[in-house]
PDB file of C-alpha atoms in Angstrom:
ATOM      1  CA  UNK A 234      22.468 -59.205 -21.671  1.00 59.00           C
ATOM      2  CA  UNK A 235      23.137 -55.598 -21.496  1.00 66.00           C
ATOM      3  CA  UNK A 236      22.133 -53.603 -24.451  1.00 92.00           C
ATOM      4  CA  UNK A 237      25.455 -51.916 -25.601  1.00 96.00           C
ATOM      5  CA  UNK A 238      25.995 -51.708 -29.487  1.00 96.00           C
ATOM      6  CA  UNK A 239      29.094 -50.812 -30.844  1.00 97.00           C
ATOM      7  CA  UNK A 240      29.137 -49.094 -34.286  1.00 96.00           C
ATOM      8  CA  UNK A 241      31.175 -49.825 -37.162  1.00 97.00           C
ATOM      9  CA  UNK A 242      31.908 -53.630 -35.404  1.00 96.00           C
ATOM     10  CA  UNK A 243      34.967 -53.377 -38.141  1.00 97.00           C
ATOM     11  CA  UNK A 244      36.826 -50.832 -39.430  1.00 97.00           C
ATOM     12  CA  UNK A 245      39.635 -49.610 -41.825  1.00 97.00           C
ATOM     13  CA  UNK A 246      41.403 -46.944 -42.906  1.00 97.00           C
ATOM     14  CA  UNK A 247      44.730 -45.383 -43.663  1.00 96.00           C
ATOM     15  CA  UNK A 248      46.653 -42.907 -41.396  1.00 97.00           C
ATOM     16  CA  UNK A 249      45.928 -39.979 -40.884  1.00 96.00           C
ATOM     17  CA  UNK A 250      42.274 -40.081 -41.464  1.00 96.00           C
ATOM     18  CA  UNK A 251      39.723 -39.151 -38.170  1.00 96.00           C
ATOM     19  CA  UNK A 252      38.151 -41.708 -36.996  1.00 97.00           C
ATOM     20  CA  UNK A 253      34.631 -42.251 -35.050  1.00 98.00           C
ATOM     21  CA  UNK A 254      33.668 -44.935 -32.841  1.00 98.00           C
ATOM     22  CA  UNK A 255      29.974 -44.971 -31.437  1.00 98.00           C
ATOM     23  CA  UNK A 256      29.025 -46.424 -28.301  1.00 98.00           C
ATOM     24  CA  UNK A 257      24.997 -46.961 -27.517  1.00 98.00           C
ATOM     25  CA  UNK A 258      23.508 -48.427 -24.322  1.00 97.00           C
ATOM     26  CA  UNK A 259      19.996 -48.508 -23.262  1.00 96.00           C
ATOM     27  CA  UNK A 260      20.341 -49.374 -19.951  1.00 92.00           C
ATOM     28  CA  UNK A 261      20.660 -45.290 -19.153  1.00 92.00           C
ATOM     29  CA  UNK A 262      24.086 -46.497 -16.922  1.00 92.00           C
ATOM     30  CA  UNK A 263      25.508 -43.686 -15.778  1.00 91.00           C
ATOM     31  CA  UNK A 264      29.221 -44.719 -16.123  1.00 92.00           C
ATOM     32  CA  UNK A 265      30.664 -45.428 -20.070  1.00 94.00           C
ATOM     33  CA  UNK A 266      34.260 -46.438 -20.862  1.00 95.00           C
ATOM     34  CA  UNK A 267      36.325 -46.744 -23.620  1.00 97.00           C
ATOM     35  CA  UNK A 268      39.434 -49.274 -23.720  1.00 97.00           C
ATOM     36  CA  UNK A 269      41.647 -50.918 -26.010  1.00 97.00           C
ATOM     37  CA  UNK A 270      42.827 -54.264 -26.275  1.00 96.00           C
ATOM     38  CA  UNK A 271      46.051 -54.866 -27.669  1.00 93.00           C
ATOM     39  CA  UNK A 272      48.153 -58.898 -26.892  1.00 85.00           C
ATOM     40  CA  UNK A 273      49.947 -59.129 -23.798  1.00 80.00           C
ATOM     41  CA  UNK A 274      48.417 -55.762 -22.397  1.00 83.00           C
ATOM     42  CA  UNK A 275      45.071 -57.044 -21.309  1.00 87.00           C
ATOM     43  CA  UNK A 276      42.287 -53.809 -21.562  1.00 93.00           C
ATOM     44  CA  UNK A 277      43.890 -50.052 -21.125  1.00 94.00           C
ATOM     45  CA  UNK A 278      41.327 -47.660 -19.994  1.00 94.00           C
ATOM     46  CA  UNK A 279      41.481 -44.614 -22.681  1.00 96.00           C
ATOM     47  CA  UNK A 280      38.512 -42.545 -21.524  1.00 96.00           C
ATOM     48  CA  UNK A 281      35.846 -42.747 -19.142  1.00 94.00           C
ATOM     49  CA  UNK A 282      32.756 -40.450 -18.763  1.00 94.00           C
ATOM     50  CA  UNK A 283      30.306 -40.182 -15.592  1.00 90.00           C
ATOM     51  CA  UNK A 284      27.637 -37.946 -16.946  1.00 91.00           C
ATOM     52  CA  UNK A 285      26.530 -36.200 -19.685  1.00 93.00           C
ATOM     53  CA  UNK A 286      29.151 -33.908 -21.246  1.00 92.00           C
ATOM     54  CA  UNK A 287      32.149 -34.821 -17.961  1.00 94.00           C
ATOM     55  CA  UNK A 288      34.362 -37.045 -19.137  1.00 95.00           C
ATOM     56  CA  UNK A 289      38.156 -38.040 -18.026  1.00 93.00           C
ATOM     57  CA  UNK A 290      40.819 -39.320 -19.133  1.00 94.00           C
ATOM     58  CA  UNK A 291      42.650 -42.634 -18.548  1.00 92.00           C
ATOM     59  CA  UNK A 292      46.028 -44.531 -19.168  1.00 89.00           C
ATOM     60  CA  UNK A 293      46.515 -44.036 -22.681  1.00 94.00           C
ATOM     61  CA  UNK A 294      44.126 -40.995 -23.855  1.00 95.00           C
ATOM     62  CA  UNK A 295      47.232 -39.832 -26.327  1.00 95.00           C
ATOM     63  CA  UNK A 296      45.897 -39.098 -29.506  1.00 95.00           C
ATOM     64  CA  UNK A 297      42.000 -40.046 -28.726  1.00 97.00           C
ATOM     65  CA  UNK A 298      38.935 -37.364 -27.688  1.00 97.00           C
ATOM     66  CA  UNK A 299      35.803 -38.648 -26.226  1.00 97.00           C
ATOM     67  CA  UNK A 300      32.096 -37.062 -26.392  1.00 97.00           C
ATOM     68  CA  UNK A 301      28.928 -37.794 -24.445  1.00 97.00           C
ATOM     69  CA  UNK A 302      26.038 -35.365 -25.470  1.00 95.00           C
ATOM     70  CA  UNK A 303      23.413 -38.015 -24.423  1.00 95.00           C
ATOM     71  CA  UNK A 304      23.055 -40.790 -21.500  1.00 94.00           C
ATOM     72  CA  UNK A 305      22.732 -43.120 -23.946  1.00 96.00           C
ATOM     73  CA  UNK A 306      25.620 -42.040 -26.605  1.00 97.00           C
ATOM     74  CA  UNK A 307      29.772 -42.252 -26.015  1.00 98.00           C
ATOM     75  CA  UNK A 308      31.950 -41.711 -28.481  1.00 98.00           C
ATOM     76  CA  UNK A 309      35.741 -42.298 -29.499  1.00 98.00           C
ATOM     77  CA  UNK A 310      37.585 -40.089 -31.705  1.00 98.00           C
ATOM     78  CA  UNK A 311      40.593 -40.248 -32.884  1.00 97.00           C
ATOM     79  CA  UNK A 312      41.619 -37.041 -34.629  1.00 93.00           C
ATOM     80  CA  UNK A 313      44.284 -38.273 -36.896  1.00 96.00           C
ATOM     81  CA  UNK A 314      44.303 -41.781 -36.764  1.00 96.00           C
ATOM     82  CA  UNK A 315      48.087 -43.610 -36.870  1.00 97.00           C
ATOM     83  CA  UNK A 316      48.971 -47.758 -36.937  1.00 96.00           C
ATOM     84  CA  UNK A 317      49.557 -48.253 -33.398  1.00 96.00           C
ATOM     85  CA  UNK A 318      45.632 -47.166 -32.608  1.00 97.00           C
ATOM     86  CA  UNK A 319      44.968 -50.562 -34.804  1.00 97.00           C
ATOM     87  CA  UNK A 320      43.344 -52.392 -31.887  1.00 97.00           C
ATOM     88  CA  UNK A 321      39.921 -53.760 -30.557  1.00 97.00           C
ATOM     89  CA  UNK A 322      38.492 -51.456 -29.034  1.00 98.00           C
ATOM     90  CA  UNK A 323      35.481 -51.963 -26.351  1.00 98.00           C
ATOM     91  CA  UNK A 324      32.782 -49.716 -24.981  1.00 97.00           C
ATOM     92  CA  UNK A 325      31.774 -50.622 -21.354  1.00 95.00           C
ATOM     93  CA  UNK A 326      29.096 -49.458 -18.673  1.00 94.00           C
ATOM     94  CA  UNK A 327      28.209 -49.297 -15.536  1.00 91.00           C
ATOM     95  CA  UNK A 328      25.863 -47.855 -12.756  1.00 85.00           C
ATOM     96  CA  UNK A 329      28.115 -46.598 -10.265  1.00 75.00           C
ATOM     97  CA  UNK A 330      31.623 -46.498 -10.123  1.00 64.00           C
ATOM     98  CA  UNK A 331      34.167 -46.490  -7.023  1.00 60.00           C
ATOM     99  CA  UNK A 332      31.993 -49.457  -5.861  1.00 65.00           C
ATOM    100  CA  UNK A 333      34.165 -52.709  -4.842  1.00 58.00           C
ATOM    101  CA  UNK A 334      31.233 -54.824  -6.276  1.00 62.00           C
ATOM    102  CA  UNK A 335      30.694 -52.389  -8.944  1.00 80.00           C
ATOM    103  CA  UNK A 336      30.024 -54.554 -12.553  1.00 86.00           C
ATOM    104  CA  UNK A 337      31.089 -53.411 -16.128  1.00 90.00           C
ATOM    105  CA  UNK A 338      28.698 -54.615 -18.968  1.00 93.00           C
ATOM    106  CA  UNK A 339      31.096 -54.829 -22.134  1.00 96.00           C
ATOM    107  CA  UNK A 340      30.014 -53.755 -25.923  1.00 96.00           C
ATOM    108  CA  UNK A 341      30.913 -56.305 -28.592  1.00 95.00           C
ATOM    109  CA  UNK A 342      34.147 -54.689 -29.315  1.00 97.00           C
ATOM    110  CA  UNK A 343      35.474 -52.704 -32.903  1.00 97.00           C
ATOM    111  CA  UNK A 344      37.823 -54.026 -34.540  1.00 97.00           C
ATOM    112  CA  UNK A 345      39.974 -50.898 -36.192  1.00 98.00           C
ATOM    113  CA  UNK A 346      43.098 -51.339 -38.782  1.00 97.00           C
ATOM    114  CA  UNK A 347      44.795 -48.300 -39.425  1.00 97.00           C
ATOM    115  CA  UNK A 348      47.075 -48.755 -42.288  1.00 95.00           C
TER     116      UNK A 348
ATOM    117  CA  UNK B 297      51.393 -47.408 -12.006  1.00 73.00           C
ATOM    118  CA  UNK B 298      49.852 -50.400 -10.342  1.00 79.00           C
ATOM    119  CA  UNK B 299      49.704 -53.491 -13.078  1.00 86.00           C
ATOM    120  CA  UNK B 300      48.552 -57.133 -12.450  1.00 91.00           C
ATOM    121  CA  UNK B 301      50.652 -59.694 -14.460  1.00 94.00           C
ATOM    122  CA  UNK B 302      48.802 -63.056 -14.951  1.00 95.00           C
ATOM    123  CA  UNK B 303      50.414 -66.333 -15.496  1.00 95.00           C
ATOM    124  CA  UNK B 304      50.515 -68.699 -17.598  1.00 96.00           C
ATOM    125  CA  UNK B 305      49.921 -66.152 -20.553  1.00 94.00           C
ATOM    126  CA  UNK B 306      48.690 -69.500 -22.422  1.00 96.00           C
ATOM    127  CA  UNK B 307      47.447 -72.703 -21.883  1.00 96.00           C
ATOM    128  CA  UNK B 308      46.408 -76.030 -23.514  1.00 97.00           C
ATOM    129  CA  UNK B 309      45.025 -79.047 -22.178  1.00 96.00           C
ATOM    130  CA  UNK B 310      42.823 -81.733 -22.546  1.00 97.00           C
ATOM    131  CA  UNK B 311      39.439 -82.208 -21.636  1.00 97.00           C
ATOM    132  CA  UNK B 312      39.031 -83.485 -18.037  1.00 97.00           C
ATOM    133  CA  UNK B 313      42.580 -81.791 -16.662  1.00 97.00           C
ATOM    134  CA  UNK B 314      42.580 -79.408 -13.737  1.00 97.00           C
ATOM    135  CA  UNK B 315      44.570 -76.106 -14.087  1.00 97.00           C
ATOM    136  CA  UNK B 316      45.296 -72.995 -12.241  1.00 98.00           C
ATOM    137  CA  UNK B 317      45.560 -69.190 -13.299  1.00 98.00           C
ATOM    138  CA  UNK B 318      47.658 -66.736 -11.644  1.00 97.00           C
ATOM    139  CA  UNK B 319      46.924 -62.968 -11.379  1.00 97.00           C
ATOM    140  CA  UNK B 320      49.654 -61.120  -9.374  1.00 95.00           C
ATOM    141  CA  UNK B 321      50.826 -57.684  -8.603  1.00 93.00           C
ATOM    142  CA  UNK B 322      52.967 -55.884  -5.767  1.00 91.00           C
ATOM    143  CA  UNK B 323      50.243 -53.539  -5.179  1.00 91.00           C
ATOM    144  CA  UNK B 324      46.945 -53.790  -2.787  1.00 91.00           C
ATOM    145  CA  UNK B 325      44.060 -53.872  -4.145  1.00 90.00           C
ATOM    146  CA  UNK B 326      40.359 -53.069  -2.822  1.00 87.00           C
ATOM    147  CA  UNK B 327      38.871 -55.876  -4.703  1.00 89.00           C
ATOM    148  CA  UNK B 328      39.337 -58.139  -8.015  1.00 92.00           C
ATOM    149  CA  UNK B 329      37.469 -59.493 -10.667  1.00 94.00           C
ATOM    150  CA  UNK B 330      37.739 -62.122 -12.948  1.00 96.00           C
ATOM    151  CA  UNK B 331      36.105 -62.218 -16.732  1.00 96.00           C
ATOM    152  CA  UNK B 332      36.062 -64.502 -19.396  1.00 97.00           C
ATOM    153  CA  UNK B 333      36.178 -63.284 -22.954  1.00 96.00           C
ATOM    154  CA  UNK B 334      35.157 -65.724 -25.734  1.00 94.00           C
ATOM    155  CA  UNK B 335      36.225 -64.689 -29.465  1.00 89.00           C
ATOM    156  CA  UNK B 336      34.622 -62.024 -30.628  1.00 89.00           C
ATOM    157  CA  UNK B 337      32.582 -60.629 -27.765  1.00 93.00           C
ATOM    158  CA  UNK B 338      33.896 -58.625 -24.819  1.00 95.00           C
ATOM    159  CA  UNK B 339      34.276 -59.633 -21.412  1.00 95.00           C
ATOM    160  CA  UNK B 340      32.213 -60.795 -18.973  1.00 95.00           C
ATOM    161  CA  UNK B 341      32.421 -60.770 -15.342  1.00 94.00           C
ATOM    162  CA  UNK B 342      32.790 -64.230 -13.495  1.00 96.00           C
ATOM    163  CA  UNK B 343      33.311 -63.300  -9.571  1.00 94.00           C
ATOM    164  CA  UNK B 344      34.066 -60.448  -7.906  1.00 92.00           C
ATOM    165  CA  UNK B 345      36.190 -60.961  -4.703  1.00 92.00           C
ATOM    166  CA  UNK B 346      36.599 -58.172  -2.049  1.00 90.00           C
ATOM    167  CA  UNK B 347      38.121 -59.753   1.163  1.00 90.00           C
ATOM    168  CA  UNK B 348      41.574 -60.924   1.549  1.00 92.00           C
ATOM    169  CA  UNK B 349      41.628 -64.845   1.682  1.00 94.00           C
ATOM    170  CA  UNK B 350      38.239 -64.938   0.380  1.00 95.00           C
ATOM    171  CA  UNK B 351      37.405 -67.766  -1.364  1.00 97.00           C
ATOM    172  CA  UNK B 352      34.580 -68.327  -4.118  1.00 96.00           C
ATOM    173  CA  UNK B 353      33.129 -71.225  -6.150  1.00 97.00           C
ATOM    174  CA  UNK B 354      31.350 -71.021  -9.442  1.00 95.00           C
ATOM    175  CA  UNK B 355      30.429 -74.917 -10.491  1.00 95.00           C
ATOM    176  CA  UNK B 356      33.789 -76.488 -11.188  1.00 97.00           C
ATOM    177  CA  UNK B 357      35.593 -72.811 -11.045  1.00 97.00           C
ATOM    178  CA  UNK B 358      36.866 -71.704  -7.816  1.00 98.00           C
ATOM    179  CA  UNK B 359      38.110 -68.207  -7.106  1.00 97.00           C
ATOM    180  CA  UNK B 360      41.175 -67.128  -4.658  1.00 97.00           C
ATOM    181  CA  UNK B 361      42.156 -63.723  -2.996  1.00 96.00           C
ATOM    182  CA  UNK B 362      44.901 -63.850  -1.394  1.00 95.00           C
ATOM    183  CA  UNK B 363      45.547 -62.211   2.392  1.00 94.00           C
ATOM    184  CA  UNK B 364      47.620 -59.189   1.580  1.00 94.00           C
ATOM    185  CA  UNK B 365      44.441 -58.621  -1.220  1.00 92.00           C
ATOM    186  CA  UNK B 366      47.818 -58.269  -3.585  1.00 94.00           C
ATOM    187  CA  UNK B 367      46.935 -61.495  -5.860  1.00 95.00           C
ATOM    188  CA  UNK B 368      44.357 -63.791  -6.583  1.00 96.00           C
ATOM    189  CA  UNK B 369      44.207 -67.409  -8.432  1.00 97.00           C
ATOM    190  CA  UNK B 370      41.230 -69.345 -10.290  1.00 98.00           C
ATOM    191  CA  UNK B 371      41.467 -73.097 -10.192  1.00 98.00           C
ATOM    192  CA  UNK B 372      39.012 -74.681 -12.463  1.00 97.00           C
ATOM    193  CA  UNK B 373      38.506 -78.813 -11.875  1.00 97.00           C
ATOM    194  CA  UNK B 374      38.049 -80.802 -14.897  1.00 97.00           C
ATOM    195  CA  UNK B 375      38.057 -78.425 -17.403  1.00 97.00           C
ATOM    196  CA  UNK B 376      35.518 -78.551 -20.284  1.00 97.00           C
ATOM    197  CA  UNK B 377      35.922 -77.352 -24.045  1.00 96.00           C
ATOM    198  CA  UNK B 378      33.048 -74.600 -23.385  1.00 95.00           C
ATOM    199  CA  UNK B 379      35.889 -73.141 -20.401  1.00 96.00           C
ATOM    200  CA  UNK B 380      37.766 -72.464 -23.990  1.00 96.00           C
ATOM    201  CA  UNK B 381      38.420 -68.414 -23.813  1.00 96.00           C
ATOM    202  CA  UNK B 382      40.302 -65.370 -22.231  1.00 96.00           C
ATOM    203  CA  UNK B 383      40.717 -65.214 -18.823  1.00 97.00           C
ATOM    204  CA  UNK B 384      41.259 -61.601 -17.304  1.00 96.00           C
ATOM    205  CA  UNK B 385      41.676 -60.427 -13.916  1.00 96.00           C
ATOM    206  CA  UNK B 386      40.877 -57.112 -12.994  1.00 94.00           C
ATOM    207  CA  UNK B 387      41.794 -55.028 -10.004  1.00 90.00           C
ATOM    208  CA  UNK B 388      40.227 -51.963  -8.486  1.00 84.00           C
ATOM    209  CA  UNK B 389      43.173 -49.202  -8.392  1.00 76.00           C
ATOM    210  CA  UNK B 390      43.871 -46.407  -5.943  1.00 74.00           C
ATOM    211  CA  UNK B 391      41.673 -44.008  -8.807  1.00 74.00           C
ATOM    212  CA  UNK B 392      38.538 -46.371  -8.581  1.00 73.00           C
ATOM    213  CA  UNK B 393      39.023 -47.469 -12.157  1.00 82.00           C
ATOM    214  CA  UNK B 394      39.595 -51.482 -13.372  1.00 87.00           C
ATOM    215  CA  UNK B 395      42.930 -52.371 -13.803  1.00 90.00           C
ATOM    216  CA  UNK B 396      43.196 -55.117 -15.951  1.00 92.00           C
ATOM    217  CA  UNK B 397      45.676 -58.317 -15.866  1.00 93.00           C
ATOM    218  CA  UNK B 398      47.765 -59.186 -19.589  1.00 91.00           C
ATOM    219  CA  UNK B 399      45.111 -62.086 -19.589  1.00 94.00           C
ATOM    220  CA  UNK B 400      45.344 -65.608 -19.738  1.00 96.00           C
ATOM    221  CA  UNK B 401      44.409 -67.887 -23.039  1.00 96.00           C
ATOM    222  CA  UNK B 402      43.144 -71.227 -22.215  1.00 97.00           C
ATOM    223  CA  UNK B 403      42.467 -73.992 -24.821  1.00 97.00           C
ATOM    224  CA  UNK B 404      40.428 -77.067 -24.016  1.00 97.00           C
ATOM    225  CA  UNK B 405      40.537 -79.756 -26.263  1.00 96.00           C
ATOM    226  CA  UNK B 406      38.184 -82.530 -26.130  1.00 95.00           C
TER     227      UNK B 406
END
């Protein structure tokens, strides 16, 4: 398995509020995603980042900011959280991307309640 | 905005049955993916399928792309309870990023 933690695993707290997700790998992937995973909308890409401090956004990056300082860190933040960012929300990697075989090794996912 | 619809959104059967899952879109794509997400856990990658008509097998799970590289199917042949999960499909888009299907809940009861 590919080691990706996700930190908190569960979350929750009331609107308004910032909120931090961590993302850790150790297989010093270049490529890290967020996405969120909401029934009937499969996985939306929110951010991705392919190198140390460059970062983009994707699909639905509204109201989240991403950080990569490190390889081996990503991070989700949303700045004022509200109750339609209560999702699951999962951390991928990879080694390249733009590759047709290219895999994505996915995190065990954060479960966040925003109430 | 490309998107990949997947049908049926749910399914239940019984041990044994055979059943077929349905990932669609208008749009080409380069290549496509399939995962299977068990509770709790996030996806993991089953096939990856890069030539139209292409055809892969993975023990009793068999993979489709079609011609136009605009859908794909996966048939799986007497289904067990441990095929029990999420079944996404995942396309890459003109930008190089996954795409992802709306996913596909199968239930397999013994």
């Amino acid at each position: 398995d590919a080691g990706i933690t996700q930190s908190p695993r569960h979350k929750v707290t009331e609107t308004g509020t910032p909120v931090t997700l961590r993302c850790h790998q150790t297989e010093n992937h270049r490529y890290m995603y967020w996405y969120r995973q909401d029934p009937g909308h499969g996985l939306r890409l929110i951010h991705y980042s392919y190198g140390v401090k460059d970062t983009d956004k994707g699909e639905v990056s509204d109201g989240y900011s991403v950080s990569r300082s490190k390889t081996e860190d990503f991070l989700l933040t949303l700045e004022s959280a509200t109750s339609s960012q209560t999702s699951v929300y999962f951390c991928a990697i990879s080694e390249w991307s733009g590759r047709r075989t290219d895999t994505q090794y996915f995190g065990p996912g954060t479960r966040l309640t925003v109430l | 905005t490309q998107l990949l619809e997947q049908s049926p959104q749910f399914l239940s059967i019984q041990e044994g049955e055979n059943l077929t899952v349905y990932c669609n879109s208008s749009s080409v794509f380069s290549s496509l993916q399939w995962y299977r997400q068990e509770p709790g856990e996030g996806p993991v990658l089953l096939v990856t399928v890069v030539t139209g008509g292409e055809v892969k097998k993975l023990k009793r799970l068999t993979f489709q792309f079609g011609d136009a590289r605009k859908d794909s199917s996966l048939h799986i042949t007497a289904a067990q309870p441990g095929d029990t999960g999420l079944y996404l499909c995942a396309g890459e888009g003109d930008t190089d990023k996954l795409i992802f299907g709306t996913g596909t809940r199968l239930q397999v009861f013994p």
